[in-house]
Coordinates of C-alpha atoms in Angstrom, one line a residue:
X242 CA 108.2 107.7 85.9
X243 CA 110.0 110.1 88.2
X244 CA 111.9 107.9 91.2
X245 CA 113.7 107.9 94.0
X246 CA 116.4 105.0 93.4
X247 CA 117.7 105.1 96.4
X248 CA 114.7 104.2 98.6
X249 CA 113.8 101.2 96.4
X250 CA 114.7 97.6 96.5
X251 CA 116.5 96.3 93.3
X252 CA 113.7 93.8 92.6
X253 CA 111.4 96.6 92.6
X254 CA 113.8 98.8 90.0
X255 CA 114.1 95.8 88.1
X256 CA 110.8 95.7 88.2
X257 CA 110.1 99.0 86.7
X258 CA 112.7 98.8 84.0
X259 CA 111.0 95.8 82.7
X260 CA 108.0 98.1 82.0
X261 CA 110.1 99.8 79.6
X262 CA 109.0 103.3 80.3
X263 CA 111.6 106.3 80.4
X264 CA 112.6 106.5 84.4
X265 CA 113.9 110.0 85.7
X266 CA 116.4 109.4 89.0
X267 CA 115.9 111.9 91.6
X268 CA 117.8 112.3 94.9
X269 CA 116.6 111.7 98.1
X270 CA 115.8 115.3 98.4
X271 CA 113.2 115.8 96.1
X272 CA 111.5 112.8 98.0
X273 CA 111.4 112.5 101.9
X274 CA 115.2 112.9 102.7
X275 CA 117.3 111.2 104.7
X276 CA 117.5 110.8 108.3
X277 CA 117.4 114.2 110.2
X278 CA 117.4 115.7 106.7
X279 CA 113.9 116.3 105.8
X280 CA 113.3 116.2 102.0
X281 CA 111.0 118.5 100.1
X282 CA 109.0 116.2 98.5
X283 CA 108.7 117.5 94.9
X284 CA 107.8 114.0 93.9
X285 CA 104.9 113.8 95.7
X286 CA 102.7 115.5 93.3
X287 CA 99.5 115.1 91.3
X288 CA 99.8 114.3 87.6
X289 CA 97.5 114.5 84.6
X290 CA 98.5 114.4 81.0
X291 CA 100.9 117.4 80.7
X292 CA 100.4 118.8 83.7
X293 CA 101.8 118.5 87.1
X294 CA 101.1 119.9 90.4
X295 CA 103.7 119.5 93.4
X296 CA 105.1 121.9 96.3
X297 CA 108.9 122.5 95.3
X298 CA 110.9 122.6 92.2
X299 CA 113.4 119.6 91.7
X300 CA 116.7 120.5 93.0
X301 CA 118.3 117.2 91.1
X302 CA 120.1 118.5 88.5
X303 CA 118.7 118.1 85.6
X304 CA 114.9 117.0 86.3
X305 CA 113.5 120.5 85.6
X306 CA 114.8 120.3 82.1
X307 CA 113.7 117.1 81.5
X308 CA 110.1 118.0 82.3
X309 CA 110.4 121.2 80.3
X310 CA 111.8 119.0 77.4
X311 CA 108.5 116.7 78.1
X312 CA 106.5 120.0 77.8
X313 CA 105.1 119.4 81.4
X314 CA 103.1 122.6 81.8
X315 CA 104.5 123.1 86.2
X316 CA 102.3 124.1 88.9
X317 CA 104.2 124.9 92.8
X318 CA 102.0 125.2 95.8
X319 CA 103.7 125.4 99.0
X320 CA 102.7 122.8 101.6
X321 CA 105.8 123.5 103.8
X322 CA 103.4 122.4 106.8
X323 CA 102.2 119.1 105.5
X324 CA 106.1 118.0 104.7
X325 CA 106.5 118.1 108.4
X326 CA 103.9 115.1 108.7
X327 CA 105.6 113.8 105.7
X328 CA 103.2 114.5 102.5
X329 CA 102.5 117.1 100.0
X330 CA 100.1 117.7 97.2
X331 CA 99.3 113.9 96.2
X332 CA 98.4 113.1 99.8
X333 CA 95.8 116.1 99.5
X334 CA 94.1 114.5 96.3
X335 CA 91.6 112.2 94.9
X336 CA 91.4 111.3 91.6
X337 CA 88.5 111.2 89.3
X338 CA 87.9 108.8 86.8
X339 CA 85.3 109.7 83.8
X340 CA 81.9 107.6 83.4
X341 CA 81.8 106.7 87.2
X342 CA 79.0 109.2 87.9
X343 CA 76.9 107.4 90.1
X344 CA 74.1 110.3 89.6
X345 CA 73.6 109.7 86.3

């Protein structure tokens, strides 16, 4: 679970420690920023097994490599218009669950 420490409340990292998954620490950066400092909100991506799909490439060190060492197959779109109103590819997604087809 990729997250940005910083932004959360410590009962709510405590919270996802006690699920006992591996949790990769980004900065600020790769989520919305700080302040007057916009963030590129690489986190804010759609995920599937193997594969993700966000707008930016981590710039905290080390999270590329991680998800390489994962063998996370990377897809970058630019949405540099949609960070402005603060989303990015997972605010532009839906996702589909198998045997829900209501037509059949």
């Amino acid at each position: 679970m990729i997250i940005a420490r910083q932004a959360l409340a410590p009962e709510s990292i405590q919270a996802l420690e006690k699920l006992g998954v591996p949790l990769i620490d980004i900065d600020l950066v790769d989520s919305s920023g700080t302040g007057k400092d916009l963030g590129c909100y690489a986190v804010n991506a759609l995920v599937a097994p193997g594969v993700m799909v966000n707008s930016s490439k981590f710039f905290t060190p080390g999270v590329e490599e991680i998800l390489g060492d994962m063998g996370i197959e990377r897809f970058i779109t630019p949405l540099t218009y949609f960070r402005y109103a603060g989303g990015s590819v997972h605010c532009l997604t839906n996702e589909i669950y198998g045997g829900c087809n209501p037509h059949g």
